[in-house]
Coordinates of C-alpha atoms in Angstrom, one line a residue:
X1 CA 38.4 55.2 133.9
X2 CA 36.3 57.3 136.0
X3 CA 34.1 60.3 134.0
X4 CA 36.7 62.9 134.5
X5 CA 39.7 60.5 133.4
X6 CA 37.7 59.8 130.3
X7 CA 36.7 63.4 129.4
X8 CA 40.5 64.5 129.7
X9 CA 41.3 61.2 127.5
X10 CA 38.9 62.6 124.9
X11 CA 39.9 66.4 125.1
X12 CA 43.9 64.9 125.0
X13 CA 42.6 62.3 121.8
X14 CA 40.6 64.8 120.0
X15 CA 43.4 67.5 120.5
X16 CA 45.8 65.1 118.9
X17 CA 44.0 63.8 116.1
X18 CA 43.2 67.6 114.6
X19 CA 47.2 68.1 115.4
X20 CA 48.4 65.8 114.0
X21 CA 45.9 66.3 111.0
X22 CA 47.5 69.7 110.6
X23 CA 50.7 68.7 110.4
X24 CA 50.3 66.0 107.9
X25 CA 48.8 68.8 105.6
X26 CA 51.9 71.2 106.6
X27 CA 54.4 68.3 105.5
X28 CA 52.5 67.7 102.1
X29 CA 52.2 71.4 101.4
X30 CA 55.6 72.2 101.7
X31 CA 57.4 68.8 100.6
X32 CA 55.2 68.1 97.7
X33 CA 54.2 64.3 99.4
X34 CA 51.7 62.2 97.3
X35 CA 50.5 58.9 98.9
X36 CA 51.3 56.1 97.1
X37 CA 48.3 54.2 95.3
X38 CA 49.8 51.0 96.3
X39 CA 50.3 52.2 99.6
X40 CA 46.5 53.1 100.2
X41 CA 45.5 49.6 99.0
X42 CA 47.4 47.9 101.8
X43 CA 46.2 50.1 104.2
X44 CA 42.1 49.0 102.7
X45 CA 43.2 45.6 102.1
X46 CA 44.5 44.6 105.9
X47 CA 41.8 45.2 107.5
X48 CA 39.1 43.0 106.3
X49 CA 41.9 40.3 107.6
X50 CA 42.1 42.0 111.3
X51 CA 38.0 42.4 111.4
X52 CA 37.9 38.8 110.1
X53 CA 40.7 37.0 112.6
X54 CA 39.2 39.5 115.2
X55 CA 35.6 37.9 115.2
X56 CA 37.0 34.3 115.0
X57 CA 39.2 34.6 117.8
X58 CA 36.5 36.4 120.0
X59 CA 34.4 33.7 119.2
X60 CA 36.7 31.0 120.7
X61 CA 37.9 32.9 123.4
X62 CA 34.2 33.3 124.4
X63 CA 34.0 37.0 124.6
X64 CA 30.7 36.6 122.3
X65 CA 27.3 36.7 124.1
X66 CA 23.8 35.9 123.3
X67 CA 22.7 38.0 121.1
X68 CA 25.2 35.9 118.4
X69 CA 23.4 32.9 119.5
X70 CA 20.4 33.9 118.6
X71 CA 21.2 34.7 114.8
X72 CA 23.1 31.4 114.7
X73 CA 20.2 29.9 115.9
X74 CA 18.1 31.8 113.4
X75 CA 20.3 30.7 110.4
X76 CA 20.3 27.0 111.4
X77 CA 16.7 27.3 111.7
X78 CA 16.1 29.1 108.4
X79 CA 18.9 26.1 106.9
X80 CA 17.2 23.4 108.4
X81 CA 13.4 24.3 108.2
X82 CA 13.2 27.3 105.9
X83 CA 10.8 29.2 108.7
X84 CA 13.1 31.9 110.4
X85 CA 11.9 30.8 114.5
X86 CA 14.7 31.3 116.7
X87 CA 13.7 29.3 119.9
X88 CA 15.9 31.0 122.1
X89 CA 14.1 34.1 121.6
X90 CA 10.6 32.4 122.5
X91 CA 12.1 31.5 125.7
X92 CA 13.2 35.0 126.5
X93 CA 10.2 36.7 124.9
X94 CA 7.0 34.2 124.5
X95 CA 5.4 34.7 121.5
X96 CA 8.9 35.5 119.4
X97 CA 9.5 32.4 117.5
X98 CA 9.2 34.2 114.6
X99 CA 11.8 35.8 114.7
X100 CA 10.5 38.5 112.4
X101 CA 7.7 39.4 114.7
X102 CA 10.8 41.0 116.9
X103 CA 12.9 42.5 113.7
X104 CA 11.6 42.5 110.3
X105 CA 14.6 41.2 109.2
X106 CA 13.8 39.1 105.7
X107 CA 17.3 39.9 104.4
X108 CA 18.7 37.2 106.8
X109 CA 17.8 34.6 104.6
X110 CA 20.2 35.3 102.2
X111 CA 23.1 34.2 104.7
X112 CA 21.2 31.0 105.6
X113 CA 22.4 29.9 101.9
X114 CA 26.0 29.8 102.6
X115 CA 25.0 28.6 106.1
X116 CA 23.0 25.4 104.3
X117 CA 26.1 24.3 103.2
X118 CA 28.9 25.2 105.6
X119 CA 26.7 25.1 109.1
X120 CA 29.5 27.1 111.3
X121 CA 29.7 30.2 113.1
X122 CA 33.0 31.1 110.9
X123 CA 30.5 30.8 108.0
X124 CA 28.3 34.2 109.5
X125 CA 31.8 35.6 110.7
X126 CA 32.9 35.4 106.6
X127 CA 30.0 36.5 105.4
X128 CA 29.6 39.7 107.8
X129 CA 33.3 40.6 106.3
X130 CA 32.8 40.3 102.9
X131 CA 29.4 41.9 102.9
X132 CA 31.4 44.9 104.8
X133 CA 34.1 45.1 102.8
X134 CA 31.7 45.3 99.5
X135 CA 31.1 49.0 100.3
X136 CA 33.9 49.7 99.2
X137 CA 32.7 49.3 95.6
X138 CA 29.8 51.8 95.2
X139 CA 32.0 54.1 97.7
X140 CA 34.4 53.9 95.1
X141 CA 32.6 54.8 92.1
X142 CA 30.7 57.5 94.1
X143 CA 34.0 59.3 95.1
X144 CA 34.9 59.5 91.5
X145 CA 31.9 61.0 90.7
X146 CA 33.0 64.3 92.5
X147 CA 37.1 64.1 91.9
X148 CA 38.6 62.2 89.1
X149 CA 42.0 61.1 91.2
X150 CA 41.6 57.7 91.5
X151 CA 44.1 58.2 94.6
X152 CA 41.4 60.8 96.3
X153 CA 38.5 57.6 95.7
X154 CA 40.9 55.3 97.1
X155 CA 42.0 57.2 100.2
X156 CA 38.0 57.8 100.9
X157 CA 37.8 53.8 100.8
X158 CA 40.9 53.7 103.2
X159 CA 39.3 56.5 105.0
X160 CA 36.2 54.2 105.5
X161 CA 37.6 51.2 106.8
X162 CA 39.5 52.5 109.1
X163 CA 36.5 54.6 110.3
X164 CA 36.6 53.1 114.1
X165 CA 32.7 53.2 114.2
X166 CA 32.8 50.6 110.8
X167 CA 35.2 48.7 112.6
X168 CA 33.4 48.5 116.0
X169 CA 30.0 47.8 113.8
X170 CA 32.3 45.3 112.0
X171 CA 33.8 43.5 115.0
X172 CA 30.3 43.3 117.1
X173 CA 29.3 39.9 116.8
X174 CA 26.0 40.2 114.6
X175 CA 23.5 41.9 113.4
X176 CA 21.2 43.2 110.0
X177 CA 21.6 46.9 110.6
X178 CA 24.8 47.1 109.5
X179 CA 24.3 45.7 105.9
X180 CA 22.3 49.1 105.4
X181 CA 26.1 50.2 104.6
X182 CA 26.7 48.6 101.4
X183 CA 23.3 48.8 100.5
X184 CA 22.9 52.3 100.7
X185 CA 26.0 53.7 99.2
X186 CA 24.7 51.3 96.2
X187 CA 21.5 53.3 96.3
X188 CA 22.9 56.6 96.6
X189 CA 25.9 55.9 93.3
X190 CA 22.6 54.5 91.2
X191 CA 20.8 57.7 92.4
X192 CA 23.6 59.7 91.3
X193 CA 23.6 58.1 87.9
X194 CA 20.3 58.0 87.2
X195 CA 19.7 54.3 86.9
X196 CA 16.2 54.4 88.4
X197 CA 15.6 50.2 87.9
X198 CA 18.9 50.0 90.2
X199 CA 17.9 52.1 92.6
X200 CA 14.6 51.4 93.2
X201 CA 16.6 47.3 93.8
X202 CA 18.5 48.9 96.5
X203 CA 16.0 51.2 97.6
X204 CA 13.6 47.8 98.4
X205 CA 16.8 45.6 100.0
X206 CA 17.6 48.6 102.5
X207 CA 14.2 48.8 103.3
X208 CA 14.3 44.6 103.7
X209 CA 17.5 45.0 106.0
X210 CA 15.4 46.0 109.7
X211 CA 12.1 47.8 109.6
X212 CA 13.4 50.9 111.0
X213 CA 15.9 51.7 108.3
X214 CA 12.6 52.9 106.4
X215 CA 12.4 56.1 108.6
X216 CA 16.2 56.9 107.4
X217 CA 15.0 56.2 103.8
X218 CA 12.0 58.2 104.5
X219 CA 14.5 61.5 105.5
X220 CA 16.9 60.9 102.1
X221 CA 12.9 61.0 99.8
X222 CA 12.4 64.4 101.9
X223 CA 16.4 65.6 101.2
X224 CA 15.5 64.5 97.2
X225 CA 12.3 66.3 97.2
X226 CA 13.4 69.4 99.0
X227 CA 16.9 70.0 98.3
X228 CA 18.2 68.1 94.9
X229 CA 14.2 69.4 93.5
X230 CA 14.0 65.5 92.3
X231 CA 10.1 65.8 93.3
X232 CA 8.6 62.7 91.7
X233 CA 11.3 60.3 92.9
X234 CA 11.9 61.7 95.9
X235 CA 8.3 61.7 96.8
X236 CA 8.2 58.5 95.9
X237 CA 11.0 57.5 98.2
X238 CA 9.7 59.0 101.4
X239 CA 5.8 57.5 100.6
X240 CA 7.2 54.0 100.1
X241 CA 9.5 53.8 103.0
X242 CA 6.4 55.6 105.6
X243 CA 4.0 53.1 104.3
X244 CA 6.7 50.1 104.3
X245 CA 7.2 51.4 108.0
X246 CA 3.6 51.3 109.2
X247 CA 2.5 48.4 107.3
X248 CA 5.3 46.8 108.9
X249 CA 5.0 47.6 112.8
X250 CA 1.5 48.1 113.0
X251 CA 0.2 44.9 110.3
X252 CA 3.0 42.3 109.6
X253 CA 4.9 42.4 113.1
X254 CA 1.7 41.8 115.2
X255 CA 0.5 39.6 112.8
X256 CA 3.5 36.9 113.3
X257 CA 3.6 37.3 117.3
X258 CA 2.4 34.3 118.7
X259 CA 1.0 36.4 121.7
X260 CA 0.2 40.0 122.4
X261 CA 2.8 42.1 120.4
X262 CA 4.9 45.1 122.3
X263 CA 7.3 46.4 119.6
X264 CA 10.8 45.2 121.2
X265 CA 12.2 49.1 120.6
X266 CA 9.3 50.1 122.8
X267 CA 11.4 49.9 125.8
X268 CA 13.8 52.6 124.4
X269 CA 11.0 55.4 125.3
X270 CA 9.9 54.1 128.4
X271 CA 10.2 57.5 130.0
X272 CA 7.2 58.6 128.2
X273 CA 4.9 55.7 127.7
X274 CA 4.5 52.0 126.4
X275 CA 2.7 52.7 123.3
X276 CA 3.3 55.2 120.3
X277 CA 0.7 56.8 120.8
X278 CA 1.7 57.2 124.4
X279 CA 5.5 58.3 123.7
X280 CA 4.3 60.8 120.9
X281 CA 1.9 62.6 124.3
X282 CA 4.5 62.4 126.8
X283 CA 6.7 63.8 124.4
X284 CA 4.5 66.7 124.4
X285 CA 3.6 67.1 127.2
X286 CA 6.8 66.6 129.1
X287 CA 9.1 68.9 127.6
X288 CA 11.9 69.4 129.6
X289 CA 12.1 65.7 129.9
X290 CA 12.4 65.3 126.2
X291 CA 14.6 68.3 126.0
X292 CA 16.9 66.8 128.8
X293 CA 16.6 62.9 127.3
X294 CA 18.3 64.0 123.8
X295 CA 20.6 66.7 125.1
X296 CA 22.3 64.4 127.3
X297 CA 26.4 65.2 126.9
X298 CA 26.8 61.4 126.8
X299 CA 24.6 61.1 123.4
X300 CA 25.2 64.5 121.8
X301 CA 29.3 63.8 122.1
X302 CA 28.6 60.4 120.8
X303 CA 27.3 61.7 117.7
X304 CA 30.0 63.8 117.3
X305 CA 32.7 61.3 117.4
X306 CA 30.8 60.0 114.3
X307 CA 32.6 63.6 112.7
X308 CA 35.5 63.5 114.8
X309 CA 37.7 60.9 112.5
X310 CA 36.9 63.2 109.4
X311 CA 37.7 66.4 110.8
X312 CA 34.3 67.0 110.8
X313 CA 34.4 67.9 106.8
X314 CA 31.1 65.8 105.9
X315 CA 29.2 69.5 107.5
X316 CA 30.0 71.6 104.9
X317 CA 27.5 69.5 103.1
X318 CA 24.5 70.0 105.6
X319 CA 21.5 69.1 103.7
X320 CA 22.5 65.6 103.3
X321 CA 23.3 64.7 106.5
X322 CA 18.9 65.4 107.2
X323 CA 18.9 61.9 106.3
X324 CA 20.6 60.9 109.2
X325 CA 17.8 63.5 111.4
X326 CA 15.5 59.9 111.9
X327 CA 18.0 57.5 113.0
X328 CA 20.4 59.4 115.1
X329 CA 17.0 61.2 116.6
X330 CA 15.5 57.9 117.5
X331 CA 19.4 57.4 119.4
X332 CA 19.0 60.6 121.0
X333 CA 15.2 60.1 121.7
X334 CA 15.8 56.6 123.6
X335 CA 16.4 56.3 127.5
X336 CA 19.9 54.5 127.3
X337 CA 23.1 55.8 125.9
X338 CA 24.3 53.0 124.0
X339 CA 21.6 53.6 121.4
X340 CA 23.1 56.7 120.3
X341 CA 26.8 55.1 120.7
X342 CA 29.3 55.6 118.2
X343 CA 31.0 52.6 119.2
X344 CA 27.8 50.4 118.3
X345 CA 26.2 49.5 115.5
X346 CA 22.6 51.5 116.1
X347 CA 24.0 54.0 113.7
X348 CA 24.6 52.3 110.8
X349 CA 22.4 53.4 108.4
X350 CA 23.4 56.9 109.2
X351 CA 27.4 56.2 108.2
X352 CA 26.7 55.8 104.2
X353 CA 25.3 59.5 104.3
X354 CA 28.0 60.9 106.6
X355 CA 30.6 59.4 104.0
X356 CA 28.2 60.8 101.2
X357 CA 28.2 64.6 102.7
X358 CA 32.3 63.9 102.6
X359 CA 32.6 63.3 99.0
X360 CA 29.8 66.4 98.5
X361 CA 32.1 68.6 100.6
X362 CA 35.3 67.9 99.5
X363 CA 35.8 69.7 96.3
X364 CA 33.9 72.6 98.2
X365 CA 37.0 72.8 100.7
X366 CA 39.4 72.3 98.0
X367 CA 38.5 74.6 95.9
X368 CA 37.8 77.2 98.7
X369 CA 41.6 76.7 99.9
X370 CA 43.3 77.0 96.2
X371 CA 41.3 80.1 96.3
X372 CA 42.4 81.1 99.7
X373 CA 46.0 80.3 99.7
X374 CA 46.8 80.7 95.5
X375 CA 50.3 80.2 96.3
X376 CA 49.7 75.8 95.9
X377 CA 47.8 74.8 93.3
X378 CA 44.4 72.8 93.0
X379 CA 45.8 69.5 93.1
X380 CA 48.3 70.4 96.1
X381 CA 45.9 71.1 98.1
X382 CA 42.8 68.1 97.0
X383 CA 46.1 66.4 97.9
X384 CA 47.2 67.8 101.6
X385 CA 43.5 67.4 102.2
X386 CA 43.7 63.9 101.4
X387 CA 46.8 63.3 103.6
X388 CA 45.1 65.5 106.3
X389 CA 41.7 63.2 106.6
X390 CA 43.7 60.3 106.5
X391 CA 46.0 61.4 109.2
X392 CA 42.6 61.9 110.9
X393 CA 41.2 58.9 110.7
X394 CA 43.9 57.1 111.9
X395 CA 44.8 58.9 114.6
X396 CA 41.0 59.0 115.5
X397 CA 41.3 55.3 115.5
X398 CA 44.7 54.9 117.7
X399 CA 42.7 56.8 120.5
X400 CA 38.9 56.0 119.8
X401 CA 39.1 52.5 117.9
X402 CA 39.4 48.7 118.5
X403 CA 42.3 47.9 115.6
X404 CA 45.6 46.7 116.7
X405 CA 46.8 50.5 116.6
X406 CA 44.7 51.9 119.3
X407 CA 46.1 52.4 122.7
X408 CA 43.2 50.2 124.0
X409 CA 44.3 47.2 122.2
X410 CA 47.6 47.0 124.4
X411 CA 46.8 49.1 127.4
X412 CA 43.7 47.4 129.6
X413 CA 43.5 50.9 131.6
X414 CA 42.1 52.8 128.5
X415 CA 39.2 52.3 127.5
X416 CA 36.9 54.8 124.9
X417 CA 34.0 53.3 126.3
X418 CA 33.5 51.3 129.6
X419 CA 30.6 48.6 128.2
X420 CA 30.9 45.5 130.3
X421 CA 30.5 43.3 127.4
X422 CA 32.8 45.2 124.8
X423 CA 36.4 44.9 125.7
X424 CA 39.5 44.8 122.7
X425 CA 42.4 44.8 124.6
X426 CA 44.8 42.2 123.0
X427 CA 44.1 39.6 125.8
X428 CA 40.4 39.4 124.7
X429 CA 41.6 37.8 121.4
X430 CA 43.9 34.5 123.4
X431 CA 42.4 31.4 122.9
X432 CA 43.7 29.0 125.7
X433 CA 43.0 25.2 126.7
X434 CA 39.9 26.2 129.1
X435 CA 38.4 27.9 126.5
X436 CA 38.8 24.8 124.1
X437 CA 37.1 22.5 126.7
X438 CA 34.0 24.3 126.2
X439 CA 33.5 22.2 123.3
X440 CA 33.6 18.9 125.5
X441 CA 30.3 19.9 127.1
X442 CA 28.7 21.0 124.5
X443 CA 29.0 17.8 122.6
X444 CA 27.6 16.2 126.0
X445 CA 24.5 17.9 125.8
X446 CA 21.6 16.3 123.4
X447 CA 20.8 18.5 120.5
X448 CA 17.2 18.9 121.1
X449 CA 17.7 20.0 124.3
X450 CA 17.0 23.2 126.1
X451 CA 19.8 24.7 128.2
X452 CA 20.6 27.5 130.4
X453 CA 23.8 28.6 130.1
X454 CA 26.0 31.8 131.1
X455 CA 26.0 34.6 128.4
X456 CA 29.4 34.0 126.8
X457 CA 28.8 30.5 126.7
X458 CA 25.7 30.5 124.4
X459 CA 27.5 31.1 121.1
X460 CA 28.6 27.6 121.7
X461 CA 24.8 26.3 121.5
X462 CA 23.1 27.6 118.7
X463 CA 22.4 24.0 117.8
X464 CA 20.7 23.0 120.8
X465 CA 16.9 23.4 120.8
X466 CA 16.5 26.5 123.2
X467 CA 19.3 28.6 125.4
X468 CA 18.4 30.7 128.3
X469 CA 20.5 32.9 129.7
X470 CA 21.7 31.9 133.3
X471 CA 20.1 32.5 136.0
X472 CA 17.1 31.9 134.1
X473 CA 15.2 28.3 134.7
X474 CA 11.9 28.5 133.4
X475 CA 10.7 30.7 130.3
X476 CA 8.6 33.9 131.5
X477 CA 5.3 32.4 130.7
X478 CA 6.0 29.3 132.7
X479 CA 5.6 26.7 129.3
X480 CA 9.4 25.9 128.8
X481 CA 12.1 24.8 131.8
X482 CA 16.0 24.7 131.4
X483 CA 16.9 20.9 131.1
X484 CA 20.5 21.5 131.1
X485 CA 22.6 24.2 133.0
X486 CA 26.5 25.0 131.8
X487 CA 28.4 27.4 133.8
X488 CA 32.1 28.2 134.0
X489 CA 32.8 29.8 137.6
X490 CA 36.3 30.7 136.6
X491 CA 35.1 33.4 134.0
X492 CA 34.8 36.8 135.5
X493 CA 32.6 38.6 133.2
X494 CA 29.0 37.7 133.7
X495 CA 25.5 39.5 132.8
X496 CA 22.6 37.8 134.4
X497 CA 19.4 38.4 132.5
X498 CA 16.4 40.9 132.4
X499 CA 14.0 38.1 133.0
X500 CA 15.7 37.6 136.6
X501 CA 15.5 40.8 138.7
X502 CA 18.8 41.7 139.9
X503 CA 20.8 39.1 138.4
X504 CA 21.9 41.5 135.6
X505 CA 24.7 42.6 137.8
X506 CA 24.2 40.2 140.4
X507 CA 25.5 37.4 138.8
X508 CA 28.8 39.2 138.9
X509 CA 28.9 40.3 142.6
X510 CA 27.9 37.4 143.8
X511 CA 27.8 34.6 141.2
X512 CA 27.7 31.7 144.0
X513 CA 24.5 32.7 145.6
X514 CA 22.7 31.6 141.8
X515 CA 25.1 28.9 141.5
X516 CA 22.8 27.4 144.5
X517 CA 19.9 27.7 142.7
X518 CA 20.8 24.3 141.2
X519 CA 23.8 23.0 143.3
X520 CA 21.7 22.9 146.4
X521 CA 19.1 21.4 144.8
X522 CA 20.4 18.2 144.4
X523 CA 17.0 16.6 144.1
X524 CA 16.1 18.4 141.3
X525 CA 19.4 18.5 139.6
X526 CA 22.5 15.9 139.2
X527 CA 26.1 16.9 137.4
X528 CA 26.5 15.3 134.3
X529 CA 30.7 16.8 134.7
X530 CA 32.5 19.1 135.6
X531 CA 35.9 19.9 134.8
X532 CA 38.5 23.1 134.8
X533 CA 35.9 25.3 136.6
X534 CA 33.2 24.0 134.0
X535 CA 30.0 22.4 135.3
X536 CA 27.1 21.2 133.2
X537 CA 23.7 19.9 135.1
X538 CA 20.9 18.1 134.0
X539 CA 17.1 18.3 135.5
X540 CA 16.3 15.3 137.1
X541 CA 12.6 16.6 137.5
X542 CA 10.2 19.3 136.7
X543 CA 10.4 22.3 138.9
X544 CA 7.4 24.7 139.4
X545 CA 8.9 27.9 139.8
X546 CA 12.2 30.3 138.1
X547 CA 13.8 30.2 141.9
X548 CA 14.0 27.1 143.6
X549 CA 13.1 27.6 147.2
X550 CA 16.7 28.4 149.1
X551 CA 15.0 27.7 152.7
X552 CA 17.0 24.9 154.6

């Protein structure tokens, strides 16, 4: 869809969702409805199963890029070794073995226990869906803090999971971010209660989940101090996760490079310098840059579609939501879109305190509505409200998320979103006999072999020594060369690599003119097979440069 086709699909799918909102509350008002508690478990308890089957069958119908790769890499490693190097990322960014010198990311090594014993991507993919689906516990217990209906506390849950940004988080191959979930709604229910040894546990694993979720727990130690008047812990909070943050980036991260460190989020800010101390002057001395960088309509109406499926409730409890200022700022503050996407998982860490400001806020609209309209009672209206979110979040989700409701999942011509890489229309998810052959080359290829290979076929290698991404030959500092290359010219969507100007796109306009890069070099390279569109290479000899010379 073009940008006007899309903004009319929003207006139309926000329009609907508030209607149909409205009339869910109308019909409980006036007929007395009460959903089920057996009914709102079904709803909770399916999806972990779609997430689940979703990932595995995106897997094999290689619609996974490299970015999976690399953490199945990094879990094998971990398995295998103990050390956390991911090889793959060396040969993209030299110096990044460690893979913590790109993400402080120590938390990973709790998956590479399961992943000891059962070494398989559907191993990561069960793990990511448990360790999901265990937020609903503390959300839970948090809900009944503020309403006593176990029925409100499980329609929150149900209102969580089917949440379209959870499930887009959920159903994006990999990542660390997104355990900030669980672990903060842990932090905030032990916060609630008091349980200081609890909290302080959770307070320490969030801040172990990626460096950057410090500057999020750094905002919630401000909201403590300023607004709940909880000075000593909340001081404490923000202290720990600032100095966690610098020791971190500016000590431990450099320290595990093996060359000269560049933060990898450095990029983000580009448009005002390399360096922090570079962004932080053009920042203020470039004002209407900054001012047109995080007021872009793209980014700001990305953050509100984090409101949209709760009928944007979670803002009658503003304070809260300051602890989201630091991590959707840092979205806002960055040069491309996707960082502030909704349909990504950048934002994780802000979700918990979205769903926090909801439970804060609800028996503030209840009670204001008894009060307004005394002809229902109380507990009619806590529950019309309930029936209203949930009418929101669903409908939210038929027009803005990736389950097997929303229109995108059967129609290919709508899509929320048009990210090259993210697609969930039902024909993503068909696993067919060209897919499965994949597997036939990748047991030809040695195991300690370094391979270059097409994005969506690098999943498939994580057990190999090193993957590049395709076009990519040679490693950026010239110490590591591709001795394999796997490519499948039947599958349309490729993504060349950064490392490779203009193959980003290039591969995809004109895939055949890299293809030659090895297939007219038949001194350098000889096909091992090829088969169904498939073709795997091997390096007969060493080559001296990342573009073979094309000249007849």
């Amino acid at each position: 869809m073009n940008t006007t086709s899309l903004l009319i699909y929003y207006c139309i799918g926000i329009a609907v969702t508030i209607v149909t909102a409205i009339a869910a509350c109308t019909v409980t008002l006036k007929r007395t409805f009460r959903i089920p508690q057996w009914m709102l478990l079904g709803i909770v308890g399916i999806v972990p199963l779609l997430l689940l089957i979703g990932q595995i069958l995106k897997y094999e119908s290689l619609h996974m890029y490299v970015d999976v790769s690399h953490w199945l890499q990094l879990l094998h490693t971990i398995a295998t070794t103990g050390k956390p190097h991911a090889e793959s990322v060396e040969l993209m960014v030299p110096g990044g073995l460690n893979y913590l010198s790109i993400h402080f990311v120590p938390l990973i090594a709790f998956f590479a226990i399961p992943f000891a014993f059962f070494p398989s991507p559907y191993t990561l993919f069960i793990c990511n869906v448990l360790a999901m689906s265990s937020a609903v516990i503390p959300l839970y217990l948090l809900a009944r803090q503020y309403v006593p209906h176990r029925t409100f506390a499980f329609g929150v849950v149900a209102a969580l999971f089917w949440y379209p940004t959870l499930q887009y988080i959920t159903l994006y191959e990999f990542e660390t971010l997104r355990l900030s979930i669980p672990i903060l709604l842990w932090m905030l229910y032990f916060c609630e209660q008091r349980r200081l040894s609890w909290y302080w546990t959770f307070v320490v694993l969030a801040l172990l989940v990626r460096e950057e979720v410090s500057l999020t727990m750094f905002m919630f130690g401000c909201y403590l101090f300023w607004q709940e008047r909880n000075r000593t812990i909340g001081l404490a909070t923000a202290l720990l996760s600032a100095a966690y943050f610098v020791l971190v980036t500016s000590l431990l991260m450099p320290e595990l490079r093996g060359a000269a460190y560049t933060p990898i989020a450095a990029g983000w800010f580009s448009q005002f310098g390399t360096t922090p101390t570079e962004i932080l002057r053009g920042i203020l001395t470039h004002p209407t840059l900054f001012a047109r960088t995080i007021f872009s309509p793209i980014k700001i109406a990305n953050i509100a579609m984090l409101f949209v499926p709760l009928l944007f409730i979670p803002l009658f409890a503003p304070m809260i939501l300051m602890s989201i200022l630091a991590n959707t700022g840092v979205g806002l503050l960055s040069g491309a879109s996707e960082h502030s996407s909704y349909m990504l998982y950048y934002l994780s860490p802000s979700i918990p305190f979205i769903f926090y400001a909801l439970i804060k806020a609800w028996p503030k609209c209840t009670v204001w509505l008894s009060q307004q309209y005394t002809s229902f009672p109380l507990l009619q209206w806590e529950y019309a409200a309930l029936h209203t979110m949930l009418a929101g979040v669903i409908m939210a989700g038929v027009f803005f998320g990736p389950s097997p409701l929303a229109i995108q999942f059967w129609s290919n011509q709508l899509r929320p979103a048009p990210f090259r890489t993210q697609n969930f229309h039902w024909s993503t998810y068909v696993v067919t006999d060209h897919h499965r052959k994949a597997d036939e080359f990748v047991h030809r290829i040695p195991d300690d072999a370094i391979v270059s290979a097409e994005q969506f076929l690098a999943p498939k290698l994580f057990q190999k020594k090193g993957t590049m991404v395709f076009p990519q030959l040679v490693s950026p500092d010239g110490k590591h060369q591709a001795e394999y290359v796997f490519i499948d010219k039947t599958n349309p969507m490729k993504t060349g690599v950064a490392t490779i100007p203009d193959s980003w796109d290039g591969l995809r306009k004109r895939p055949q003119f890299y293809y030659d890069w090895v297939e007219q070099h038949p001194e350098q390279w000889e096909r091992v097979h090829a088969d169904d569109g498939y073709f795997l290479y091997h390096r007969k000899r060493v080559a001296t440069t990342n573009k073979p010379d094309l000249r007849p």
